[in-house]
XYZ file of C-alpha atoms in Angstrom:
648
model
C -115.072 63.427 145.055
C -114.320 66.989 145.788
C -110.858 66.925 144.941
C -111.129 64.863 141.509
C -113.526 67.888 140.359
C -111.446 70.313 141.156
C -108.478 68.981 139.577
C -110.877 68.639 136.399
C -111.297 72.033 137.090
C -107.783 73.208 136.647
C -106.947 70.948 134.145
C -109.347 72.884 131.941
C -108.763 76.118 132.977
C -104.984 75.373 131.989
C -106.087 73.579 128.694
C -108.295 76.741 128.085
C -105.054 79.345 128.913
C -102.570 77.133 127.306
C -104.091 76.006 123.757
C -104.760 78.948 122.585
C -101.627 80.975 122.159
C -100.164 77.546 121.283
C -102.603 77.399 117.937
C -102.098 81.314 117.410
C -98.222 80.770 117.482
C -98.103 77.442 114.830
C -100.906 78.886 112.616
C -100.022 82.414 112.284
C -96.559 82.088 112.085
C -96.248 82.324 108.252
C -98.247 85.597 108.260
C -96.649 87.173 110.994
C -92.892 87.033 110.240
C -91.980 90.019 112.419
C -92.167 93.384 112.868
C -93.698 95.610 110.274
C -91.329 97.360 108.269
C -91.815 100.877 107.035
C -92.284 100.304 103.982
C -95.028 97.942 104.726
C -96.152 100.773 107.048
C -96.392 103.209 104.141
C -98.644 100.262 101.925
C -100.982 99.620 104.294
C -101.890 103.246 104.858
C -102.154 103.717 101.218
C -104.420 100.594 100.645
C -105.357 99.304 104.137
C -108.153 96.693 103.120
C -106.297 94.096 101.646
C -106.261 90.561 102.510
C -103.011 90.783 104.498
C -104.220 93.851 106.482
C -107.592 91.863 107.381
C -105.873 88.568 108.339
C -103.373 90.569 110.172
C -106.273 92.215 112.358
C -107.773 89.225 113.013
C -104.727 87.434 114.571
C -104.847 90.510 116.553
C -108.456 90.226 117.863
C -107.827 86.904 118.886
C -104.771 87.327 120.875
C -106.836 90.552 122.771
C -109.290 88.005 123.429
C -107.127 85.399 124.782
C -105.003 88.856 126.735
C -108.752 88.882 128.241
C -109.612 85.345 129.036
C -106.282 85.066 130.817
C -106.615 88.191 132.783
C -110.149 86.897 134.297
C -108.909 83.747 135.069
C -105.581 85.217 136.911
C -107.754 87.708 138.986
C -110.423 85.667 140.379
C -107.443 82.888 141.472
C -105.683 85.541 143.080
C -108.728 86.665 144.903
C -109.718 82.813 146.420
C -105.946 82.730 146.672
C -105.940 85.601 149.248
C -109.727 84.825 150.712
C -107.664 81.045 151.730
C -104.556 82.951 153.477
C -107.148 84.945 155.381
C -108.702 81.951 156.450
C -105.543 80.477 157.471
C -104.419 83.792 159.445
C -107.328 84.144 161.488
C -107.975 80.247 161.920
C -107.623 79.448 166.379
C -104.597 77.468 167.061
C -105.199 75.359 169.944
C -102.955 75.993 173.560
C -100.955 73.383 174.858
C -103.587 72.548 177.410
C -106.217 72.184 174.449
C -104.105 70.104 172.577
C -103.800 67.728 175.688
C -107.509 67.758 176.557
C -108.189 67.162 172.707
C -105.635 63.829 172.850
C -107.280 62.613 176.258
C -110.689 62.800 174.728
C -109.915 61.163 171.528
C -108.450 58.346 172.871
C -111.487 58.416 175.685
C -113.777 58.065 172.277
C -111.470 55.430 170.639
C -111.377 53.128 173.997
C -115.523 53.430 174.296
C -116.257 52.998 170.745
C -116.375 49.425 170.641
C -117.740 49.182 174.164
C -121.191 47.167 174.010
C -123.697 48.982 175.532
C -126.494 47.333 177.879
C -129.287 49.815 177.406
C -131.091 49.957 174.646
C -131.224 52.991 172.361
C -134.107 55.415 172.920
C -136.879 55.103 170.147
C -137.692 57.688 167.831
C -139.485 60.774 168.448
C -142.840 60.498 166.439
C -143.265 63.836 164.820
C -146.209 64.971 162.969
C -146.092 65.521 158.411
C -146.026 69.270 159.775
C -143.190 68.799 161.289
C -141.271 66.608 158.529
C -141.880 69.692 155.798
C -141.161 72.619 157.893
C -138.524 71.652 160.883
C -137.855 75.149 161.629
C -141.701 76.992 161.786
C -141.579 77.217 165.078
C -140.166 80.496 165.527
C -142.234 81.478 168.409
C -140.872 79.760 170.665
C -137.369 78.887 172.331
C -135.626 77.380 175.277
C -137.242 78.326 178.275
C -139.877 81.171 176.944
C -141.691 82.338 174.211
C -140.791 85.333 171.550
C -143.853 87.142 170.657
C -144.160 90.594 168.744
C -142.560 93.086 171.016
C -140.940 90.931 173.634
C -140.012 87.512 174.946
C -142.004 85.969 177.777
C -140.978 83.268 180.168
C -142.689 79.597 179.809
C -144.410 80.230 183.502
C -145.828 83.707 182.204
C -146.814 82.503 178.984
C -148.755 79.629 180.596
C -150.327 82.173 182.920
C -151.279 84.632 180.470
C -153.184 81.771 178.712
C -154.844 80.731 181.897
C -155.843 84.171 181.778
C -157.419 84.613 178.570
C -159.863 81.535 179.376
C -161.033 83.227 182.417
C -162.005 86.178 180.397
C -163.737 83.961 178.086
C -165.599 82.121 181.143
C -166.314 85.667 182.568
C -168.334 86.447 179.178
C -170.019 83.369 179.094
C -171.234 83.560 183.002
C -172.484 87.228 182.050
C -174.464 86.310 178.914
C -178.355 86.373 179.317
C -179.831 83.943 176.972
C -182.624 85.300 175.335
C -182.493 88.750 175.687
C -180.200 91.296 172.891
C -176.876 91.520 173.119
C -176.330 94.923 174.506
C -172.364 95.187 175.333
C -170.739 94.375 171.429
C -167.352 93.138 173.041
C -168.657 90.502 174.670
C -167.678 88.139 171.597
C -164.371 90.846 170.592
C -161.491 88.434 169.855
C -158.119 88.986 172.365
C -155.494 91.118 171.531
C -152.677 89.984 169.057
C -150.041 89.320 171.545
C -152.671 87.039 173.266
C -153.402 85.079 170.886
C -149.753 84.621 169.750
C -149.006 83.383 173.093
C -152.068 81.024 172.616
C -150.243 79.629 169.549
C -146.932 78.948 170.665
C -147.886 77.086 173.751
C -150.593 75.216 172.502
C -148.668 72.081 172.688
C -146.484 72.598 175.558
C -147.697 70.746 178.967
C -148.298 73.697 181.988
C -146.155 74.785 184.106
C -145.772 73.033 187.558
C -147.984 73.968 190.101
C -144.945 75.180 192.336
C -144.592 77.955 190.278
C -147.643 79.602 189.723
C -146.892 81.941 192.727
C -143.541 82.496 192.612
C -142.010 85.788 190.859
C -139.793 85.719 187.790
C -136.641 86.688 187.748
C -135.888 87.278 191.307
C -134.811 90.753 192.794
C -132.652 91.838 195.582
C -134.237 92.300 199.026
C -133.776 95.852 198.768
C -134.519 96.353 194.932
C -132.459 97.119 192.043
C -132.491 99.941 189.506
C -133.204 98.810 185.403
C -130.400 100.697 183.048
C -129.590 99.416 179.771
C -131.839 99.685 176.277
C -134.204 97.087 177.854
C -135.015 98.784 181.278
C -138.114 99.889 180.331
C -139.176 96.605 178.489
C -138.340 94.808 181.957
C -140.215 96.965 184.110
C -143.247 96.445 182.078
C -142.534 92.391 181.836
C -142.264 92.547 185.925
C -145.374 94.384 185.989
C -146.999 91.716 183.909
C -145.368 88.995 185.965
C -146.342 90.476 189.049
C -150.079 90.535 188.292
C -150.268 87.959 187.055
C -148.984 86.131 190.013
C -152.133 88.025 191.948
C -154.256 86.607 189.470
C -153.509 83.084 189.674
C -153.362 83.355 194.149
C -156.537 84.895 194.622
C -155.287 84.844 198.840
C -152.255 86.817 197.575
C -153.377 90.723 198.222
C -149.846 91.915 198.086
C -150.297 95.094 195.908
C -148.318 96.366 192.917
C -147.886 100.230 193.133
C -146.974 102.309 190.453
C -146.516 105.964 190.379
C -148.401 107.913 187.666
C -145.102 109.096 185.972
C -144.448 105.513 185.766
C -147.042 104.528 184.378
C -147.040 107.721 181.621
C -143.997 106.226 180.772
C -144.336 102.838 180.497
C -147.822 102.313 179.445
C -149.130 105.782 178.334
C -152.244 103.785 176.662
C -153.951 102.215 179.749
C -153.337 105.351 181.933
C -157.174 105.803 181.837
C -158.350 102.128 182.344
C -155.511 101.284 185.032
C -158.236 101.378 187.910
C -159.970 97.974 186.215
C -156.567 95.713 186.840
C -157.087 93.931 189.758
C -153.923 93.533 192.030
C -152.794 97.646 190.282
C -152.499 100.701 192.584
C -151.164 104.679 191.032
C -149.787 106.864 193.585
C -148.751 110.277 192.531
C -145.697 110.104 195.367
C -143.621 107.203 196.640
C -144.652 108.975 200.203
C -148.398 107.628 199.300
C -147.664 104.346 198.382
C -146.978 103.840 202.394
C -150.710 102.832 203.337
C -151.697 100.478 200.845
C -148.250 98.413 202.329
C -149.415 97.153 205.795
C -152.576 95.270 204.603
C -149.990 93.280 202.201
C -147.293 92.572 204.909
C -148.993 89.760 206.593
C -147.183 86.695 207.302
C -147.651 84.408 204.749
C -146.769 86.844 202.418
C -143.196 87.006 204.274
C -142.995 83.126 204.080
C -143.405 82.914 200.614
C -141.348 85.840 199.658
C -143.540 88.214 197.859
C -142.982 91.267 198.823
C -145.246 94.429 197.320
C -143.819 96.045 194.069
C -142.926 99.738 193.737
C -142.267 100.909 190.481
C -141.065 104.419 189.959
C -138.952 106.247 187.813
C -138.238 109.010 190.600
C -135.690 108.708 193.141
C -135.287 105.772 194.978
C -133.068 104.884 198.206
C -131.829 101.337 199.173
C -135.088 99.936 201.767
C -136.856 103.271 201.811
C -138.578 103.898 205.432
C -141.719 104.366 204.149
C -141.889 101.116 202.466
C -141.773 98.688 204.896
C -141.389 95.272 202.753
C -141.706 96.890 199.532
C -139.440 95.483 196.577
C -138.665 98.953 194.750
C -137.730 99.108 190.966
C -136.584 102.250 190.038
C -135.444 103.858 186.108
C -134.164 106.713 187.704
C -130.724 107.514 186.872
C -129.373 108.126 189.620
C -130.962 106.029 192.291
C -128.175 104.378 194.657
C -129.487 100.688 194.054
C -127.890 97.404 192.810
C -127.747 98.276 188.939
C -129.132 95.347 186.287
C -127.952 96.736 182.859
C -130.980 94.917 180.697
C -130.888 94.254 177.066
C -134.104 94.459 174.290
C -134.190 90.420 174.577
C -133.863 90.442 178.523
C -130.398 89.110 178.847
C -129.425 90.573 182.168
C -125.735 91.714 183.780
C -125.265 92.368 186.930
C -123.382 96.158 186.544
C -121.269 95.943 190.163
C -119.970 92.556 189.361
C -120.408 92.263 185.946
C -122.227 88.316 186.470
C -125.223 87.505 184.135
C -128.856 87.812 185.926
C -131.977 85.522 185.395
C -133.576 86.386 182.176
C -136.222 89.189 182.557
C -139.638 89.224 180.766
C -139.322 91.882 178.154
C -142.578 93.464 176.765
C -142.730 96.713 174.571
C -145.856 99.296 175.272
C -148.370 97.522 172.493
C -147.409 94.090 173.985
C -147.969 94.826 177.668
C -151.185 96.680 176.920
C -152.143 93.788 175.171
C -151.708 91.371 177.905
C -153.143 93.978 180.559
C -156.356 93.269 178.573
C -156.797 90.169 179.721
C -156.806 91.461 183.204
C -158.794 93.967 183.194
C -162.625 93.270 184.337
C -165.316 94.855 184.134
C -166.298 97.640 186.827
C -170.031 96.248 187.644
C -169.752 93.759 190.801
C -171.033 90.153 190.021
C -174.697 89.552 191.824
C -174.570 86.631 194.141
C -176.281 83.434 192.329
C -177.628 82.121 195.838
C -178.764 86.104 196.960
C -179.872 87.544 193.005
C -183.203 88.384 191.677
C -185.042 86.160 189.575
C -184.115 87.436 185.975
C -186.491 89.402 184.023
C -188.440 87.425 182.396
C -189.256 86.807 178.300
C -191.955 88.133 177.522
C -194.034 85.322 174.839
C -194.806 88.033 172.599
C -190.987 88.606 172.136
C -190.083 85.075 172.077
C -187.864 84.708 169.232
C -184.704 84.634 168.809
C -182.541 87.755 169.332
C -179.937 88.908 166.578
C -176.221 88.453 167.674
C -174.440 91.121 166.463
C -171.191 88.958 165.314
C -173.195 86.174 163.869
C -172.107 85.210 160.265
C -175.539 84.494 157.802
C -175.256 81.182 155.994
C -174.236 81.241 152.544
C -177.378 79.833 151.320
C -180.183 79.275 153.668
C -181.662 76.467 153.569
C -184.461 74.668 155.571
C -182.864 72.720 157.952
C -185.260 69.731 157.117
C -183.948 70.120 153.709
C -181.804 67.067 152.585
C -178.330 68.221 150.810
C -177.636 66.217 147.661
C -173.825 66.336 147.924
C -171.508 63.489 148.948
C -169.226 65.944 150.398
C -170.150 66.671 154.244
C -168.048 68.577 156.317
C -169.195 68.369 160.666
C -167.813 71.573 162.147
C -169.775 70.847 165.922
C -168.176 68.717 168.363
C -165.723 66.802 166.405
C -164.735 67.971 163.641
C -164.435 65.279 160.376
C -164.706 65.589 156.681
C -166.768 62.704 154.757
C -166.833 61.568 151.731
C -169.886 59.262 150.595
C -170.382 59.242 154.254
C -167.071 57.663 155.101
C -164.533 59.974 157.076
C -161.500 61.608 155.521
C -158.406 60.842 157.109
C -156.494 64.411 157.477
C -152.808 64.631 157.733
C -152.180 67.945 158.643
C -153.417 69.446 161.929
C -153.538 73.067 159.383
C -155.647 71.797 156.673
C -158.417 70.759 159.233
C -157.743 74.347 160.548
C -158.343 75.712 157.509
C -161.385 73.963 157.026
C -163.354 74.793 159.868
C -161.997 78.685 159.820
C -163.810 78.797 155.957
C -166.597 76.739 157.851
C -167.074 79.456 160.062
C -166.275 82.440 157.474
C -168.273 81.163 154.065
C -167.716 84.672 152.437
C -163.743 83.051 152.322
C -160.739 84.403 153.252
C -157.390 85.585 151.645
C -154.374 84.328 152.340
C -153.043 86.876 154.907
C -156.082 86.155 156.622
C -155.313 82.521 156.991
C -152.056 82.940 157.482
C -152.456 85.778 160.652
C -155.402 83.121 161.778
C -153.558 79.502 161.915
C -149.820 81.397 162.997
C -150.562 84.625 164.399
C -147.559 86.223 165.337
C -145.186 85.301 162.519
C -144.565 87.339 159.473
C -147.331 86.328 156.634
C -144.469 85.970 154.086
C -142.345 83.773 156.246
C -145.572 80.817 156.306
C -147.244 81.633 153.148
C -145.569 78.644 151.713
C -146.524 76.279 154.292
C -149.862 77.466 153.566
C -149.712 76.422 150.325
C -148.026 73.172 151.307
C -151.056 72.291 153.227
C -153.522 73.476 150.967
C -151.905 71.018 148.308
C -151.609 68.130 150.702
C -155.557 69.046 151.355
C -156.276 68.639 147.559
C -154.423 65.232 146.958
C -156.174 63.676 150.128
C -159.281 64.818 149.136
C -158.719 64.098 145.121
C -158.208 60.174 145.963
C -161.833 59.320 146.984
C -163.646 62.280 145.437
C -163.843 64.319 141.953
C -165.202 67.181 144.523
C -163.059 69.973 145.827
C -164.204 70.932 149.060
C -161.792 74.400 149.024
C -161.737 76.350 145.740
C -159.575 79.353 145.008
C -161.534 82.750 143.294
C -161.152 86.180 143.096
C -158.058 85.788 145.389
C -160.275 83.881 148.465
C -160.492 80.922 148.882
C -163.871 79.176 150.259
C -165.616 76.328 151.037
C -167.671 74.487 147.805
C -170.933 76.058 148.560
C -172.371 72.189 147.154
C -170.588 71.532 150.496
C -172.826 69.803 153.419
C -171.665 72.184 156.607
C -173.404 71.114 159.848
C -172.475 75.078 160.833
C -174.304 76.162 158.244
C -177.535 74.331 158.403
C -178.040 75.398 162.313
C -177.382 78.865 160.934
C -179.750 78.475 158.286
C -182.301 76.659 160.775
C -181.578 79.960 163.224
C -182.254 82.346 160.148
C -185.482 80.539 159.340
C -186.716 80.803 163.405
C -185.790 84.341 163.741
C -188.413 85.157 160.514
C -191.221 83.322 161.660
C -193.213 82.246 164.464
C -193.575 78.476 163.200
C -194.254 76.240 165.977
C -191.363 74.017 166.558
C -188.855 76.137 164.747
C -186.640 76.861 167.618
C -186.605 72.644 168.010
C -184.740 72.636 164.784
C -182.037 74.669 166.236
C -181.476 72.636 168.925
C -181.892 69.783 167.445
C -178.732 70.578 164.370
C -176.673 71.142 167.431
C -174.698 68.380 167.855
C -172.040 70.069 170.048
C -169.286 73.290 170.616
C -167.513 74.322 167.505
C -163.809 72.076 166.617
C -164.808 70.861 170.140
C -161.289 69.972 171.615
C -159.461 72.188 170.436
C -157.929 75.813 171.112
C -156.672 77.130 168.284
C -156.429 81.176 169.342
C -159.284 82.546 166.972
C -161.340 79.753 167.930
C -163.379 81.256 171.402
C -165.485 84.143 169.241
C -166.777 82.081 166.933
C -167.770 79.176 169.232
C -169.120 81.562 171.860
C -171.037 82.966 168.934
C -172.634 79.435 168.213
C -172.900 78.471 171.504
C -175.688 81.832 172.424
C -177.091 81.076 169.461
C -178.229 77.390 170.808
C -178.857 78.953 174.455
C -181.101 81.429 172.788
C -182.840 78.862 170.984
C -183.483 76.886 174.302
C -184.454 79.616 176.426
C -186.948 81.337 173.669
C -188.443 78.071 173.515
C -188.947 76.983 177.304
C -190.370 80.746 177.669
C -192.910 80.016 174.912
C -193.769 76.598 176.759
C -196.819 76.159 178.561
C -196.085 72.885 180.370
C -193.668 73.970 182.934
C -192.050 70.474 183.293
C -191.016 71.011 179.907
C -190.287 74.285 180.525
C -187.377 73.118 183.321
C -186.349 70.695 181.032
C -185.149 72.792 178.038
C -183.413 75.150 181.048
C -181.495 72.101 182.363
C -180.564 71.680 178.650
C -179.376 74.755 178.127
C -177.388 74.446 181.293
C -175.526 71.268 180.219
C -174.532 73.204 176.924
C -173.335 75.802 179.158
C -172.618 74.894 182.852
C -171.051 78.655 183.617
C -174.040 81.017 182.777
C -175.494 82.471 185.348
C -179.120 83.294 184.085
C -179.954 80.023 182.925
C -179.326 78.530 186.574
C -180.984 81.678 188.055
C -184.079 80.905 185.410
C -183.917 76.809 186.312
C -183.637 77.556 190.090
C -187.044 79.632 189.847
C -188.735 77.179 187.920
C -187.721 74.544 190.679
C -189.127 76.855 193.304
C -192.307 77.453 191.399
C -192.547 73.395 191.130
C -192.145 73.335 194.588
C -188.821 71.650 194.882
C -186.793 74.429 196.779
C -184.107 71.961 197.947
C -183.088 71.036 194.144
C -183.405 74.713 193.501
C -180.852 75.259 196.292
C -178.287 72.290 195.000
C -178.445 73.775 191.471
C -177.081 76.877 192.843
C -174.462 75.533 195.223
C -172.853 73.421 192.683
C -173.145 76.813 189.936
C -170.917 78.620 192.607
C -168.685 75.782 193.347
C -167.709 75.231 189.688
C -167.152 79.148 189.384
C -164.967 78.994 192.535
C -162.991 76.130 191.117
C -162.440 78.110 187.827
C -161.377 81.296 189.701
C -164.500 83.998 188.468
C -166.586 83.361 191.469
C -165.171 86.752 193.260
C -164.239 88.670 190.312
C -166.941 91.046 188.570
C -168.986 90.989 185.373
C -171.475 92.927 182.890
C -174.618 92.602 183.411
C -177.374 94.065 181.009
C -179.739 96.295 181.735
């Protein structure tokens, strides 16, 4: 097909070059006999406008424009003429030996082509509509780690950093007290950007095996190496990150990671001040001082697993230092006498001595590693023991109503929540989420659009399109998803236009929203909330507990999901402590506690408050089980050690 156009092609172009002059020759011939003569010359300068003169000029014109034509033509085939020898000179030849291998593997392929096979061929991959439009939006992540703004992470460490921003989440909801105002404002802060990116791109990806949670990445020589290259400094801060993380995730594993404070000026000049709240993190102002934090970390089975204690420095360095008994230095310095890894911006590593490729380092630049060293920093105020702590203060029943959170989003329209909403359109934001239609649910092809929906759920002022877009893919360029955005906005609107007139998202004053006629479960417990924090109706907080019907988008973990349903969830756990403290049956009272608890199995001041209403009903051993099991599911989650806020 190819080669009939083109030779359509150049029988035109020749038809165009050819017919021309041909017609100019046989038509003009009669008025172009020859030459001028001079005499002719003389006439026409006397009296130039004369129909001769003017036909003559015309044939003239028309052969410049043909001189033209041709010239264009013969230029750009000379060019593609010369672009094809190029081609040709610079195309690989293949050796004798590949010309061999190539003949031994054809015939291999012709001799096994008609081969019937006995296994059956694999079955499709199902893949998602997502996935149909946009193949190639995944541009997060790659074979064996994850790109994020400023760096490229390893699967392991991305899994771990993860793991780490739920603890940080489960460390704000043990510290909450129900009931009493919020007093630190970043308890309900969302995670830095390179968190939540991470979030993103591994949302879908199974964890890493257990066997690797306490290994190191990328491992070093015995002695330690020195970093060179335009990525040295991005792979000391991705070991750094590696290495505590490792801590983090072996809560036997005390081996230290030292750091001197030039190092650390130079690496990650932001965090110089807060370096003392990283678990796992020790600053030395000399190499000589690093020496007694290294025996407590030299135990045996640190030696069996081979972890050895990190040393990062940028001054000089010797191979096995004296002082540093087991210590795996990693110097910058210059001129350190060290194995030499020449590191790249994307972590590609060469060995400098022998010139053979390295494991892959993690590569972070100074924004990205400070903002995964915020998900491992804790709070400097020790946790009180559950089994050991005071009872809580307790709520007063002249102050019992609801306290204002200071993140909480007013409803659009308050209504009262026994108020009955007229539309057919309901959306359920808590627990599940599902859109209905004439009470029958909405089938939702696109994992986005339901995104979408509960993020304008949750945000009923609206939202612009770079904030949806930095929401649902954070750490990809808005301009490079807007479209999908758009895609699934459209999708949204055809699913929803075949069993409703209703539009459930509208588009004004560039934000779009939710239809305000729309029923939002979200927004009638805010509106029920609203109403018990303005009045001292009995049986208001009930309401609040009772439009509850469970966490926000439960099941999933879309990365800007945790402040909002945090948010919610303290709203319900004030609601059910502010109304057990304004009970006067205490049976009652325990019962709206153990509620409370069930909403929220990791606070710590609603089983404090439930254990001393136990002892006060005389039932000490229940009180006793209540807090056993509290510390046994914070040990199992890894927070039962580490420290949190308390207010005051």
């Amino acid at each position: 097909m190819n080669g009939a156009r083109r030779l359509a092609g150049a029988t035109v172009v020749l038809a165009v070059l050819a017919a021309p002059p041909w017609l100019l020759t046989t038509l003009t011939r009669a008025h172009l006999p020859g030459w001028p003569t001079s005499a002719q010359l003389r006439d026409w300068l006397t009296d130039p406008l004369t129909p001769a003169t003017l036909t003559t000029g015309l044939i003239a014109v028309a052969w410049l424009l043909w001189l033209g034509m041709a010239y264009t033509v013969t230029v750009t085939a000379a060019r593609r003429l010369r672009a094809g020898a190029l081609w040709v000179r610079h195309l690989p030849l293949p050796t004798p030996w590949q010309a061999a291998a190539t003949s031994i593997a054809g015939a291999a392929a012709l001799t096994t082509a008609h081969t019937p096979s006995t296994q059956p061929p694999n079955p499709p991959t199902p893949v998602t509509a997502d996935e149909l439009q946009h193949p190639s939006d995944a541009a997060q992540t790659e074979q064996g780690g994850v790109v994020v703004p400023g760096g490229w992470l390893p699967d392991d460490t991305a899994h771990h950093i993860a793991a780490a921003a739920a603890l940080v989440w489960l460390r704000r909801r043990r510290a909450h007290q129900p009931g009493q105002p919020d007093t630190d404002a970043t308890q309900l802060t969302p995670l830095p950007t390179t968190v939540t990116a991470v979030q993103a791109a591994i949302a879908d990806q199974p964890p890493p095996p257990a066997a690797t949670t306490g290994a190191m990445q990328a491992p070093l020589p015995p002695a330690g190496i020195r970093l060179a290259g335009d990525g040295a400094d991005h792979a000391a801060r991705g070991l750094l990150i590696t290495r505590l993380l490792t801590a983090l995730r072996d809560p036997t594993d005390t081996t230290p990671v030292i750091i001197t404070s030039h190092t650390l000026t130079r690496l990650l000049p932001s965090i110089a001040e807060t370096a003392a709240t990283i678990p796992g993190l020790h600053v030395v102002d000399t190499l000589e001082q690093a020496a007694a934090l290294l025996p407590a970390s030299s135990t045996s089975s640190t030696a069996d697993r081979g972890i050895s204690s990190l040393v990062l420095t940028v001054e000089p360095a010797t191979p096995a230092p004296p002082n540093l008994p087991g210590a795996r230095v990693v110097t910058l310095d210059a001129g350190a006498r060290l194995p030499t890894w020449r590191v790249d911006r994307h972590g590609h590593t060469v060995d400098h001595q022998t010139g053979q490729p390295r494991p892959r380092m993690c590569v972070l630049d100074s924004t990205a590693a400070a903002d995964l060293l915020a998900v491992l920093a804790q709070p400097t105020t020790a946790a009180p023991d559950p089994a050991a702590s005071a009872p809580a203060r307790p709520i007063e029943r002249a102050q019992a109503k609801i306290p204002r959170q200071a993140s909480r989003i007013p409803p659009p329209a308050p209504r009262r929540p026994t108020e009955v909403a007229a539309t057919a359109v309901q959306l359920r934001v808590l627990g599940r989420p599902a859109l209905l239609i004439d009470s029958k649910e909405v089938t939702i092809r696109r994992s986005a659009a339901l995104q979408i929906l509960v993020f304008l759920a949750v945000h009923p002022a609206g939202a612009t399109t770079t904030q949806l877009v930095h929401a649902l893919w954070p750490g990809l360029p808005a301009h490079t998803v807007t479209g999908r955005l758009y895609t699934t906005l459209s999708d949204l609107r055809s699913t929803v236009r075949a069993t409703s007139a209703d539009q459930v998202v509208v588009h004004t004053e560039d934000r779009y929203h939710l239809d305000l006629r729309t029923d939002v479960d979200l927004w009638r417990l805010q509106a029920a909330a609203h109403h018990s924090a303005t009045t001292d109706a009995p049986g208001s907080w009930q309401a609040v507990i009772d439009a509850y019907t469970g966490d926000l988008a439960a099941g999933h973990t879309w990365p800007w999901i945790d402040p909002p349903r945090e948010a919610t969830r303290r709203l319900v756990l004030d609601a059910h402590t502010t109304a057990a403290a304004a009970q006067t049956d205490p049976h009652e009272h325990l019962r709206l506690l153990q509620a409370a608890i069930r909403i929220d199995p990791y606070n710590q001041q609603l089983h404090q408050l439930a254990a001393d209403q136990l002892n006060a009903l005389g039932n000490s051993a229940a009180a006793a089980h209540l807090l056993h099991t509290h510390r046994q599911r914070l040990r199992v989650a890894g927070i039962l050690d580490q420290p949190m806020i308390t207010a005051h």
